[in-house]
Coordinates of C-alpha atoms and ligand atoms in Angstrom, one line a residue:
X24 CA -29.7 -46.6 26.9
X25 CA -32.0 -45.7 29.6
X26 CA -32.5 -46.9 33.5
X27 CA -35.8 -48.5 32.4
X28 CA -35.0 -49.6 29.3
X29 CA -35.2 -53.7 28.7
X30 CA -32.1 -53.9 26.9
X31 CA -30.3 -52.6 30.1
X32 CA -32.2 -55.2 32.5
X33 CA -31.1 -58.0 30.0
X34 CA -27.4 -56.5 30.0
X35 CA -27.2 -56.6 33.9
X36 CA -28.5 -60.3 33.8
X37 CA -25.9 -61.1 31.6
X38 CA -23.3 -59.8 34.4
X39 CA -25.1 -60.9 37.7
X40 CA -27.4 -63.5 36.4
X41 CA -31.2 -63.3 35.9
X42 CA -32.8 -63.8 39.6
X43 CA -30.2 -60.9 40.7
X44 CA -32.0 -58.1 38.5
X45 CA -35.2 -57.2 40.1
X46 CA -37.4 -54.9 37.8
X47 CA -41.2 -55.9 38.8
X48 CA -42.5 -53.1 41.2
X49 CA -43.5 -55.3 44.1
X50 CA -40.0 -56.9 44.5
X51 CA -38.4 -53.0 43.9
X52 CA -40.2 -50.9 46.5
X53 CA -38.5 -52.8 49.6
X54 CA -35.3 -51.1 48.1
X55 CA -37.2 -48.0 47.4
X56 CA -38.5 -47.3 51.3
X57 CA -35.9 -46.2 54.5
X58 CA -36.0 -47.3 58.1
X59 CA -38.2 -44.5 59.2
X60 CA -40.9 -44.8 56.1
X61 CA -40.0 -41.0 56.0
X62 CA -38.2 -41.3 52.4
X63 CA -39.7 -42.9 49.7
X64 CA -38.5 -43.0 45.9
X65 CA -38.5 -45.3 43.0
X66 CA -36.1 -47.5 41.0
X67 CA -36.9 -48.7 37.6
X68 CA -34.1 -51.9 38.1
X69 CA -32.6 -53.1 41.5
X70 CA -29.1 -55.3 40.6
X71 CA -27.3 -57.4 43.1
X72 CA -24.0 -58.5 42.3
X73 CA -22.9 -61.3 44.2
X74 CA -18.7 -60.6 43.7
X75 CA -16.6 -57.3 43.0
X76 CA -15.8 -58.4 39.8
X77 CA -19.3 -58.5 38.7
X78 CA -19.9 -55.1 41.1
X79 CA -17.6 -53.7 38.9
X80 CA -18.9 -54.9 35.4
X81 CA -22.3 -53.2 36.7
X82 CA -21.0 -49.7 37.4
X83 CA -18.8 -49.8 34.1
X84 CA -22.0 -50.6 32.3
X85 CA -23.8 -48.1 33.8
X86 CA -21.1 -45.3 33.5
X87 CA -20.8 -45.9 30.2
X88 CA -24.5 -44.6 29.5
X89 CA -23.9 -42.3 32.5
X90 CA -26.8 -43.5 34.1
X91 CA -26.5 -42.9 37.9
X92 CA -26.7 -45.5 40.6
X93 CA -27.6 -45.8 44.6
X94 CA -25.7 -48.1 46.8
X95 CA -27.7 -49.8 49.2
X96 CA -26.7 -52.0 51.8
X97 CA -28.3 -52.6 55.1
X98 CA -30.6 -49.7 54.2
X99 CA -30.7 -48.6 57.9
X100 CA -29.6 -45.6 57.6
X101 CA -31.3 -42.3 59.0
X102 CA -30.8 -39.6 56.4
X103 CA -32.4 -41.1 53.2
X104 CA -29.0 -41.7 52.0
X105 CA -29.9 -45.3 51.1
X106 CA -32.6 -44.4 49.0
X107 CA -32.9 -44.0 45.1
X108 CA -35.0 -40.5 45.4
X109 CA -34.9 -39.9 41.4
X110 CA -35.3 -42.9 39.9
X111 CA -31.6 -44.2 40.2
X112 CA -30.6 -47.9 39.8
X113 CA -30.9 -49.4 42.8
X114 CA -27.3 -51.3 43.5
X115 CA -27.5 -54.1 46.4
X116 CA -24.3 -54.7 47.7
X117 CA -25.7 -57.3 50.5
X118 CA -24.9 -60.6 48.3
X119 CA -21.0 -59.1 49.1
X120 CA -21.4 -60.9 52.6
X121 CA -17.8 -62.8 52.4
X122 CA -16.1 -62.9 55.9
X123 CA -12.8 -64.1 55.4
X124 CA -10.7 -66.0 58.4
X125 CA -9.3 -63.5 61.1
X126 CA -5.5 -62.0 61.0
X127 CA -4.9 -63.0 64.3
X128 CA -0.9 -62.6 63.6
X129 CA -2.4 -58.5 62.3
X130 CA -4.8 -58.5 64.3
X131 CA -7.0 -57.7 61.6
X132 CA -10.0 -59.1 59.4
X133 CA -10.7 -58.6 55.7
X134 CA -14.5 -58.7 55.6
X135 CA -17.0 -58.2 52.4
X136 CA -19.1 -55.0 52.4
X137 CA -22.6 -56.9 52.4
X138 CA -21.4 -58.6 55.9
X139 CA -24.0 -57.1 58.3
X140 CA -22.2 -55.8 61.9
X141 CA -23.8 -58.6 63.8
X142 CA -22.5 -61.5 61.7
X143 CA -18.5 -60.2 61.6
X144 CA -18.9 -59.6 65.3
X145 CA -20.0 -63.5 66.0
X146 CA -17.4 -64.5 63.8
X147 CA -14.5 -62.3 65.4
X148 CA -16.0 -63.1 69.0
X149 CA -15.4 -66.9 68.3
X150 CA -11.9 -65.6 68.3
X151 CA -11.6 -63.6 71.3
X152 CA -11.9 -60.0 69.5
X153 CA -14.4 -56.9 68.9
X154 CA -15.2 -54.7 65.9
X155 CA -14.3 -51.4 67.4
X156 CA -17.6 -50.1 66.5
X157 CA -21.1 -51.0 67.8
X158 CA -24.8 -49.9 67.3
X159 CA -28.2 -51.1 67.7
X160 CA -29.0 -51.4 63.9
X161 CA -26.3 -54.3 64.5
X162 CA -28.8 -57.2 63.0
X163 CA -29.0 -55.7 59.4
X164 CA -26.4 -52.6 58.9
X165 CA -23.5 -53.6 56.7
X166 CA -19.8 -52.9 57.1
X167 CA -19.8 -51.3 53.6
X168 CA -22.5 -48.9 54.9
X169 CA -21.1 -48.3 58.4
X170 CA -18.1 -47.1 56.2
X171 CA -19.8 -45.3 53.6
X172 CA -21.8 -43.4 56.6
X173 CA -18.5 -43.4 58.9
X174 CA -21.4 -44.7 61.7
X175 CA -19.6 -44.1 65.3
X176 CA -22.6 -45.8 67.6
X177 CA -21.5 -46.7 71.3
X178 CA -18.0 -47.3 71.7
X179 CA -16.6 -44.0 69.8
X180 CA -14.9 -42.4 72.9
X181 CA -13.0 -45.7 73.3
X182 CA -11.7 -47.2 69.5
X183 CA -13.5 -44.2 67.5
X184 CA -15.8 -44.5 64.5
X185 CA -15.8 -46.4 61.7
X186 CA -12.7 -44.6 59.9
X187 CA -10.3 -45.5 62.7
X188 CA -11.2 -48.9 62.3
X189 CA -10.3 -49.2 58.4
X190 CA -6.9 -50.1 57.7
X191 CA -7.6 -50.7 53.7
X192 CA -10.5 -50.9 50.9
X193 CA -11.4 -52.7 48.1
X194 CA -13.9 -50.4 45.6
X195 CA -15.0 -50.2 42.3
X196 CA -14.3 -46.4 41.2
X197 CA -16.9 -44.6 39.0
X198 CA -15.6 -46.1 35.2
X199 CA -15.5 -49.5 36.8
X200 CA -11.8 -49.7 38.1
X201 CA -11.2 -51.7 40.8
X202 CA -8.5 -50.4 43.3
X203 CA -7.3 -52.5 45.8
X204 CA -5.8 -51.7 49.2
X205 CA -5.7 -54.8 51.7
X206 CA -2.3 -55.6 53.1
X207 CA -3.0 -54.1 56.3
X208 CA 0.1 -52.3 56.3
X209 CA -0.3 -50.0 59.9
X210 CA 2.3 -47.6 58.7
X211 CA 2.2 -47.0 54.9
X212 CA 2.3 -43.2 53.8
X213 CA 2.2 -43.3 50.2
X214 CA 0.3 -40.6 49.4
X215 CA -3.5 -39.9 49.5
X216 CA -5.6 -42.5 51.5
X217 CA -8.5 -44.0 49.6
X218 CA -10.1 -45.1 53.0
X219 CA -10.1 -42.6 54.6
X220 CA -11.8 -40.3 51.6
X221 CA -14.2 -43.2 50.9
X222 CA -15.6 -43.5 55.1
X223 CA -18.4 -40.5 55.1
X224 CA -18.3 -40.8 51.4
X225 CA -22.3 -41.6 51.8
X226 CA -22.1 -43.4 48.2
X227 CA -20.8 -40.4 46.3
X228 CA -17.6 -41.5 45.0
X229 CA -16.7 -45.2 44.7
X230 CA -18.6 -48.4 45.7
X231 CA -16.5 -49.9 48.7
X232 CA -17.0 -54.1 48.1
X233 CA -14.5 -55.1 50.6
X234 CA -12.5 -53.9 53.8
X235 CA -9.8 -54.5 55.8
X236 CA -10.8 -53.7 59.6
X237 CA -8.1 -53.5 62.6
X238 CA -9.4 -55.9 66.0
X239 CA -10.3 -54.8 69.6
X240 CA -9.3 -57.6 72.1
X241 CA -12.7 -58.5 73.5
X242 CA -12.9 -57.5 76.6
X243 CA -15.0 -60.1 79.0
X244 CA -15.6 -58.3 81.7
X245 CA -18.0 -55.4 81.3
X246 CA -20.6 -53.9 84.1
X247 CA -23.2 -51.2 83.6
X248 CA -25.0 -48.7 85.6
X249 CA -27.8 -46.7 84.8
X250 CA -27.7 -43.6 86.4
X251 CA -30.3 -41.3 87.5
X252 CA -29.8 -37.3 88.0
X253 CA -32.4 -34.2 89.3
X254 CA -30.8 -32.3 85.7
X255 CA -29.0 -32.4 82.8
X256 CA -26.3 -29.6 84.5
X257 CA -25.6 -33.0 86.7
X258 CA -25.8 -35.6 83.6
X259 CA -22.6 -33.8 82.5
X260 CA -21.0 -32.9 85.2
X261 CA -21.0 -37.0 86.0
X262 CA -20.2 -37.4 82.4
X263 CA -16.7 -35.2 82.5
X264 CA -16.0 -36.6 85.4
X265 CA -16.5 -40.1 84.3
X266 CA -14.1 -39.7 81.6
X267 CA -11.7 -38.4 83.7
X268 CA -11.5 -40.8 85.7
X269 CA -12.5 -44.3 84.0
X270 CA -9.6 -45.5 82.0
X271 CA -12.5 -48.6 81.3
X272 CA -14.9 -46.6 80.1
X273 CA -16.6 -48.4 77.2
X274 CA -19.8 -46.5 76.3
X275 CA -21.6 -43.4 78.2
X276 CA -24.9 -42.7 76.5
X277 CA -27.8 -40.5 77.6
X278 CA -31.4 -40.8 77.7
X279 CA -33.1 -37.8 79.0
X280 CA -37.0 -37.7 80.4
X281 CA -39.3 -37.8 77.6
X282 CA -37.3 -40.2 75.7
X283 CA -37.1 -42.6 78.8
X284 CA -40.9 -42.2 79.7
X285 CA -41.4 -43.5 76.1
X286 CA -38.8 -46.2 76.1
X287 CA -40.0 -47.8 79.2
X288 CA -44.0 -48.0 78.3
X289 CA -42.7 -49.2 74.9
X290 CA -40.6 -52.1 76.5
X291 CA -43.3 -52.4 79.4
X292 CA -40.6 -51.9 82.1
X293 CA -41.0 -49.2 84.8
X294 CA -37.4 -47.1 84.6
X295 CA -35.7 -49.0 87.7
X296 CA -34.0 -45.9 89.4
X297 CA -35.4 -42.0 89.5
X298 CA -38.9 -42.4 88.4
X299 CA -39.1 -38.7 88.2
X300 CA -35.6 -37.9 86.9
X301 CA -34.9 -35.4 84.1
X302 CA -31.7 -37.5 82.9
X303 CA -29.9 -40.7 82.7
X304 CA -26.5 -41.8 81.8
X305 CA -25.9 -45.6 80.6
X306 CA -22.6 -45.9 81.5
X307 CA -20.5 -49.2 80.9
X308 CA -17.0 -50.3 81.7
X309 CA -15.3 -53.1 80.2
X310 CA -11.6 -54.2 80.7
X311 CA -9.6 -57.5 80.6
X312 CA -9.5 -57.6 84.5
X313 CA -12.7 -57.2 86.8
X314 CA -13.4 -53.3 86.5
X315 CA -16.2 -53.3 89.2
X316 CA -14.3 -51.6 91.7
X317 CA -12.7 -49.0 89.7
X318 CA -16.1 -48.3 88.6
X319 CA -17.3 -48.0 92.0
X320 CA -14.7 -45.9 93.2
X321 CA -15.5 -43.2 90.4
X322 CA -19.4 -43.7 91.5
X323 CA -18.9 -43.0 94.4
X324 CA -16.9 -39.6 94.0
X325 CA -19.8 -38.5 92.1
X326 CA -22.3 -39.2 94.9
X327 CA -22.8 -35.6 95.8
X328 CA -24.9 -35.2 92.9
X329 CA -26.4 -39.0 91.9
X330 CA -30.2 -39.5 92.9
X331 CA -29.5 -43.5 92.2
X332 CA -28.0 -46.0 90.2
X333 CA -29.0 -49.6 89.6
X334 CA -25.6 -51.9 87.9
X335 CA -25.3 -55.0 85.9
X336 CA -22.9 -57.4 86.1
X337 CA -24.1 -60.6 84.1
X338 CA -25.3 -60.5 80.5
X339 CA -29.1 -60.9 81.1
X340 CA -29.2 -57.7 83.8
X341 CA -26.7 -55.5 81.8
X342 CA -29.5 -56.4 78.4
X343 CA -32.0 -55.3 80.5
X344 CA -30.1 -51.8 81.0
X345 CA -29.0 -51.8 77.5
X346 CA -32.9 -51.9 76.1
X347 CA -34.1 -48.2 77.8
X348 CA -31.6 -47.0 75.3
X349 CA -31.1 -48.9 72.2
X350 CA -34.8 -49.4 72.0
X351 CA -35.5 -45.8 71.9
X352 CA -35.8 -45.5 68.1
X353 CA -38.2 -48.6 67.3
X354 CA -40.4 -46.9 70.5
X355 CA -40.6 -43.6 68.3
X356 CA -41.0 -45.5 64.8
X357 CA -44.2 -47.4 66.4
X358 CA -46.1 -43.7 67.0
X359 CA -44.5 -42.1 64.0
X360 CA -42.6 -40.9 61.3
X361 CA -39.9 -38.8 63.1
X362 CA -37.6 -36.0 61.7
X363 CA -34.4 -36.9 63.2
X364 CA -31.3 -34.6 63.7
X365 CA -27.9 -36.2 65.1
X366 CA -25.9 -33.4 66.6
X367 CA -23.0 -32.7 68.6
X368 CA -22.0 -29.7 70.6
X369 CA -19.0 -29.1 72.5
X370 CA -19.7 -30.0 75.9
X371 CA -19.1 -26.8 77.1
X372 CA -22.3 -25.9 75.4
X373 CA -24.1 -29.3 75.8
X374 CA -26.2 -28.2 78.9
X375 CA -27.9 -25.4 77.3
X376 CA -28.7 -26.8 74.2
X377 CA -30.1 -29.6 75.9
X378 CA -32.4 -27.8 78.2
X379 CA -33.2 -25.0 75.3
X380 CA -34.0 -27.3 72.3
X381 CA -37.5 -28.7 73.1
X382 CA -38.8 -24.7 73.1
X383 CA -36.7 -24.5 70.0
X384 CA -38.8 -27.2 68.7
X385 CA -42.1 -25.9 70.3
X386 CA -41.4 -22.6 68.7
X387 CA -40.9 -24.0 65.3
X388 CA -43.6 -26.7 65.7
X389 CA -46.4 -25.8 68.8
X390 CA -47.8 -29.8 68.4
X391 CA -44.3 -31.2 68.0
X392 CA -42.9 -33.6 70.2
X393 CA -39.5 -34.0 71.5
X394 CA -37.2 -36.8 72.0
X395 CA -33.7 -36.3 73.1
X396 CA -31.2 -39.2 73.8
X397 CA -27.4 -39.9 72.4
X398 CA -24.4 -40.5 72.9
X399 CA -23.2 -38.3 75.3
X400 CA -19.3 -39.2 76.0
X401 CA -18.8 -37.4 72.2
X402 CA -21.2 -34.6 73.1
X403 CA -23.7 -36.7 70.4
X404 CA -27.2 -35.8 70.8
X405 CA -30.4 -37.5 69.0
X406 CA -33.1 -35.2 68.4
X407 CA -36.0 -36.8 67.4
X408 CA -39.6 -34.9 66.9
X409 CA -42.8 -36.1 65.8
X410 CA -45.5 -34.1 64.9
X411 CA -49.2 -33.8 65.8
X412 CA -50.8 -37.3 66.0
X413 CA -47.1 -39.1 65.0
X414 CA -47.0 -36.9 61.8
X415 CA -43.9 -35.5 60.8
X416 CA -43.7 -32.0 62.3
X417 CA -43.5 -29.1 60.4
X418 CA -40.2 -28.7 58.1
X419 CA -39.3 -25.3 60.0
X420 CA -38.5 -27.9 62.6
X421 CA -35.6 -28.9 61.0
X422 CA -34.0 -25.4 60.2
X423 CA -34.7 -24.3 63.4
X424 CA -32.7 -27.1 65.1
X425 CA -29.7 -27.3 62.9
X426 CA -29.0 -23.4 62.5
X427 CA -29.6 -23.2 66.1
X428 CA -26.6 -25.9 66.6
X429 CA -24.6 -24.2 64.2
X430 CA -24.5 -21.3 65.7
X431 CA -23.3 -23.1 68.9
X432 CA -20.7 -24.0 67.1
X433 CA -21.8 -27.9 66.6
X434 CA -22.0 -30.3 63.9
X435 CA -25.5 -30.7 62.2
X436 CA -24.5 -34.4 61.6
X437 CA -22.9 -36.0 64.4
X438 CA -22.7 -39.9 62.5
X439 CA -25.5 -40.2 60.5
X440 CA -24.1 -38.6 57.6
X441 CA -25.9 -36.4 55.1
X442 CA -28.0 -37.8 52.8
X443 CA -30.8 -36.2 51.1
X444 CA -32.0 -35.2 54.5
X445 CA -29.5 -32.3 55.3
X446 CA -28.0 -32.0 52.3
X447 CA -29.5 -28.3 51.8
X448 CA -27.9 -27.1 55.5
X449 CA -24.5 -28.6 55.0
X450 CA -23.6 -24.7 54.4
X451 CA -24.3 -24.0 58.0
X452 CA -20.8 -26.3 58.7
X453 CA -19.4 -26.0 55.5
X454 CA -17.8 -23.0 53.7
X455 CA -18.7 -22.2 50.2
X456 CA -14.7 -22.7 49.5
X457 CA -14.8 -26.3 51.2
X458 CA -17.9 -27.0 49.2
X459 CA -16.2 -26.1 46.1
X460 CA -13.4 -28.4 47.0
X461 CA -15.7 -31.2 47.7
X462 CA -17.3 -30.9 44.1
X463 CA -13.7 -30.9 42.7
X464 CA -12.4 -34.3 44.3
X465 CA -16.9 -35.4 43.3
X466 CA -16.0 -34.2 39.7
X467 CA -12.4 -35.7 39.4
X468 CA -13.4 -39.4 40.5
X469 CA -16.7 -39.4 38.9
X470 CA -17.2 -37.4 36.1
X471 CA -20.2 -38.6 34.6
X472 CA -21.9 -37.9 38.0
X473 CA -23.3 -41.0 38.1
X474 CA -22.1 -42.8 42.2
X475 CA -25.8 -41.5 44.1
X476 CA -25.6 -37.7 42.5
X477 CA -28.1 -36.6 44.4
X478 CA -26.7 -37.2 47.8
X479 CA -24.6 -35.4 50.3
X480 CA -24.0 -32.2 47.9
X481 CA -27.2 -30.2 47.2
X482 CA -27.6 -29.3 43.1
Ligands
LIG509 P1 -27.4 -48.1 54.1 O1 -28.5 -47.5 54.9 O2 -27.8 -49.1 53.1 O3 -26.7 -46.9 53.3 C1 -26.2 -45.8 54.0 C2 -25.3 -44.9 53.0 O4 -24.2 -45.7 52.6 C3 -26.0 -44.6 51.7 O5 -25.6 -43.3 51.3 C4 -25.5 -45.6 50.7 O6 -25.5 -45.2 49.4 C5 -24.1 -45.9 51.2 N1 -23.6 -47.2 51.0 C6 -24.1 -48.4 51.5 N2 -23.3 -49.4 51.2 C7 -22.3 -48.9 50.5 C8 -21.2 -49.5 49.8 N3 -20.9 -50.8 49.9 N4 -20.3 -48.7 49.1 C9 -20.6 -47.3 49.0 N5 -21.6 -46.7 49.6 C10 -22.5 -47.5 50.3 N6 -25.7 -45.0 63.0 C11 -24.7 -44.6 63.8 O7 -23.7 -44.0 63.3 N7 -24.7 -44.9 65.1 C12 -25.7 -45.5 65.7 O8 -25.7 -45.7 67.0 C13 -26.8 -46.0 65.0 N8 -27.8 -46.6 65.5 C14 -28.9 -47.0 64.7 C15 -29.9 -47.7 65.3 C16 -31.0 -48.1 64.6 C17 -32.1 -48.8 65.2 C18 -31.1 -47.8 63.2 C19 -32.2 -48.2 62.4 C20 -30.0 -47.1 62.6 C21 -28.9 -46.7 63.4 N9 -27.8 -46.0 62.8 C22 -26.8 -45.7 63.6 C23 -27.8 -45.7 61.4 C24 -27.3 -46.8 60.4 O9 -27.4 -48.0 61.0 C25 -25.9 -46.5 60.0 O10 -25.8 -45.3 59.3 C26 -25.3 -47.7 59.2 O11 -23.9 -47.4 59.0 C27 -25.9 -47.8 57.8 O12 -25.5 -49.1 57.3 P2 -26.3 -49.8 56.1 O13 -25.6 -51.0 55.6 O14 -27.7 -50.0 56.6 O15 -26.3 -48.6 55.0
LIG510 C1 -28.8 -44.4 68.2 O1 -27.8 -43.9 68.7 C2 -28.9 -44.3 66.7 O2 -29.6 -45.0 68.8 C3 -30.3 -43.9 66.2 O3 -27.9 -43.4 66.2 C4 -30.7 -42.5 66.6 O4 -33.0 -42.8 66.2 C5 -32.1 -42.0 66.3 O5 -32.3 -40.8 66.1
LIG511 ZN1 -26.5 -42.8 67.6

């Protein structure tokens, strides 16, 4: 049997029922397109199972004619990962939306993988706790995505990514097994641990249909402060120093100049503080108790080498800080289609790639643009470049950027993940050995090289 064929379409309906198989081209191409427009491909049959059991019927069916598969949830994701780039069945994980009631004895929640971010954070919030992990793609991004991609997003240098938040998995293995790991046991060292292979797995080696997440104590009382410096050297600086001293600190992202100048005709707000700044640090604090004056203490040792800063202590004024960064990526989508690299450097060696990278670009691409924002507190930088009139800029562009952070010693995926985006340069952080031993554990739990084969590791 073959992914097109009519017999398979009417031997998924049998499993997932007929308005769940999708094979006319105008319902298929939603599934087929990413975020950015950037990658598009094609799927002859887009299946939505709406439990594991039937997740799990699927994938046996389709192993058994080794025909290979996509999984797909929120489809926000940045590296064409989501995408079914040679024809693969498209496999919709979003009707796995369960959110069961919270743990509060654990301290934990068992949560479906189709659950987007924003719903299991309203339903923990009614109960007083946080998903450890937060990012602007909240409304649609699925916790069966953020797992598969390992996202990390805002508060990484306080609970980590998305790895440290899973305790357990449910996930149907490549010949349809389903294995099952949700007691929430903290301590339990019996041998290898399915999670944490599966988080970064990108789709490559099992389909994740349930998890069991640990709980942050929400923390009510948060203020942030946008910062404005003369240069990067003093973004840093404050940066380091911040995290030395901020045992509250909650998030501490970056937005350097052409990213803000962007941002704020996109949002129609003039940037508050340091009109003529070169960076920006969006720094907030949360804790159980009021952190305002520990925060101001730390501000104020840092006042040597702050132009200004404008803080936010109620929701509505700290949103309004929040938008010059999380709306950064829908202000580049509306002139473009962007090539976008997520990088991290040590932060010894932050500064200089930060003020080298746009003639990197410019050298690579002369009608390039370049956009440069992240997370700094993990040393996570967004590059983002368009090229002339919004195109995408020349592929050099890409090569340039990532070999140059290689040889700096970075990573040329920071939380993104690979995809089919980077999938040819994951030998500039990656030994040939490791990338042997990567296709070993591919080969041993998928031999038929069906689970998204043309993802993460390069033909
Ligand atoms: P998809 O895009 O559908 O899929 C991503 C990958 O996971 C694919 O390889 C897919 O095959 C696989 N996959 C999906 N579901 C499953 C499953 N159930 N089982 C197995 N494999 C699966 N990312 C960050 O890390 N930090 C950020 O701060 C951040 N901010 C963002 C802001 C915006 C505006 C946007 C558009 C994206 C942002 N992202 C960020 C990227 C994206 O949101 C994350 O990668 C997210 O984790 C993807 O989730 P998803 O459900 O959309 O997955
Ligand atoms: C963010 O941190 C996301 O805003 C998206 O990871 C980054 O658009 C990007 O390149
Ligand atoms: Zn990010």
């Amino acid at each position: 049997m073959i992914a097109s064929s009519p017999e398979l379409a009417k031997a998924l309906r049998n499993i997932v029922g007929h308005e769940h198989v999708l094979t006319e081209n105008d319902l298929t191409t939603g599934y087929s397109v990413d975020w950015t427009g950037r990658f598009v491909g094609s799927t002859p049959i887009v299946v939505r199972p709406g439990n594991t059991e039937q997740t799990a019927s699927v994938v046996k069916l389709l192993n058994k004619y080794a025909i290979p598969l996509v999984p797909q949830g929120g489809n926000t994701g940045l590296v064409g990962g989501s995408i079914p780039m040679s024809g693969e069945v498209l496999l919709s994980l979003k009707r796995l939306n369960t959110v069961e009631p919270v743990d509060g004895l654990a301290l934990q929640l068992t949560v479906g993988a189709g659950a987007t971010l924003a719903e299991t954070q309203e339903h923990v919030r009614n109960h007083n706790f946080e998903i450890g992990v937060d990012l602007a793609a909240r409304d649609s991004c699925t916790i069966g995505g953020m797992i598969a991609t390992n996202a990390g997003g805002i508060n990484v240098l306080r609970y980590g990514a998305m790895r440290e938040q899973l305790i357990g998995v449910e996930a149907v293995m490549s010949d349809g097994t389903v294995i099952k790991h949700l007691e929430g046991l903290e301590k339990d060292n019996t041998g290898y641990h399915l999670p944490s292979l599966l988080a970064g797995s990108e789709g490559t080696l099992a389909v994740i249909t349930k998890a069991r997440l640990r709980l942050r104590p929400r923390l009510q009382e948060k203020v942030t402060a946008l910062i404005a410096f003369e240069s990067v050297h003093d973004a840093v600086e404050v940066a380091t120093r911040l995290r030395q001293q901020l045992p509250s600190l909650h998030a501490l992202e970056a937005i350097f100049s052409s990213a803000m100048s962007l941002v704020s005709s996109h949002i129609g707000t003039q940037v508050p503080i340091g009109p003529n700044g070169n960076a920006w640090l969006l720094v907030e604090v949360a804790s159980g108790t009021d952190p305002f004056e520990e925060f101001q203490q730390a501000l104020e040792n840092c006042d040597d080498v702050i132009v200004d800063v404008a803080v936010a202590i109620d929701d509505r004024s700290r949103g309004k800080l929040w938008r010059f960064r999380e709306q950064i990526t829908e202000a580049i989508a509306v002139i473009g289609t962007p090539h976008k690299l997520d990088i991290t450097i040590g932060l010894a060696r932050l500064e200089k790639f930060i003020n080298e990278i746009p003639e990197v670009v410019k050298h690579a691409d002369p009608n390039s643009s370049t956009y440069l924002f992240g997370h700094l507190g993990d040393g996570n930088v967004h590059v983002n470049v368009l090229g002339k009139d919004g195109g995408e800029p020349s592929n050099v562009v890409e090569s340039a950027v990532l070999s140059y952070v290689a040889s700096l010693g970075g990573s040329i995926s920071a939380e993104h993940g690979i995809g089919t985006a980077k999938k040819s340069y994951l030998h500039l952080n990656r030994t040939s050995d490791e990338i042997r031993f990567f296709r070993n554990i591919k080969k041993a739990l998928d031999p038929n090289n069906i689970m998204h084969p043309n993802c993460l590791l390069s033909d």
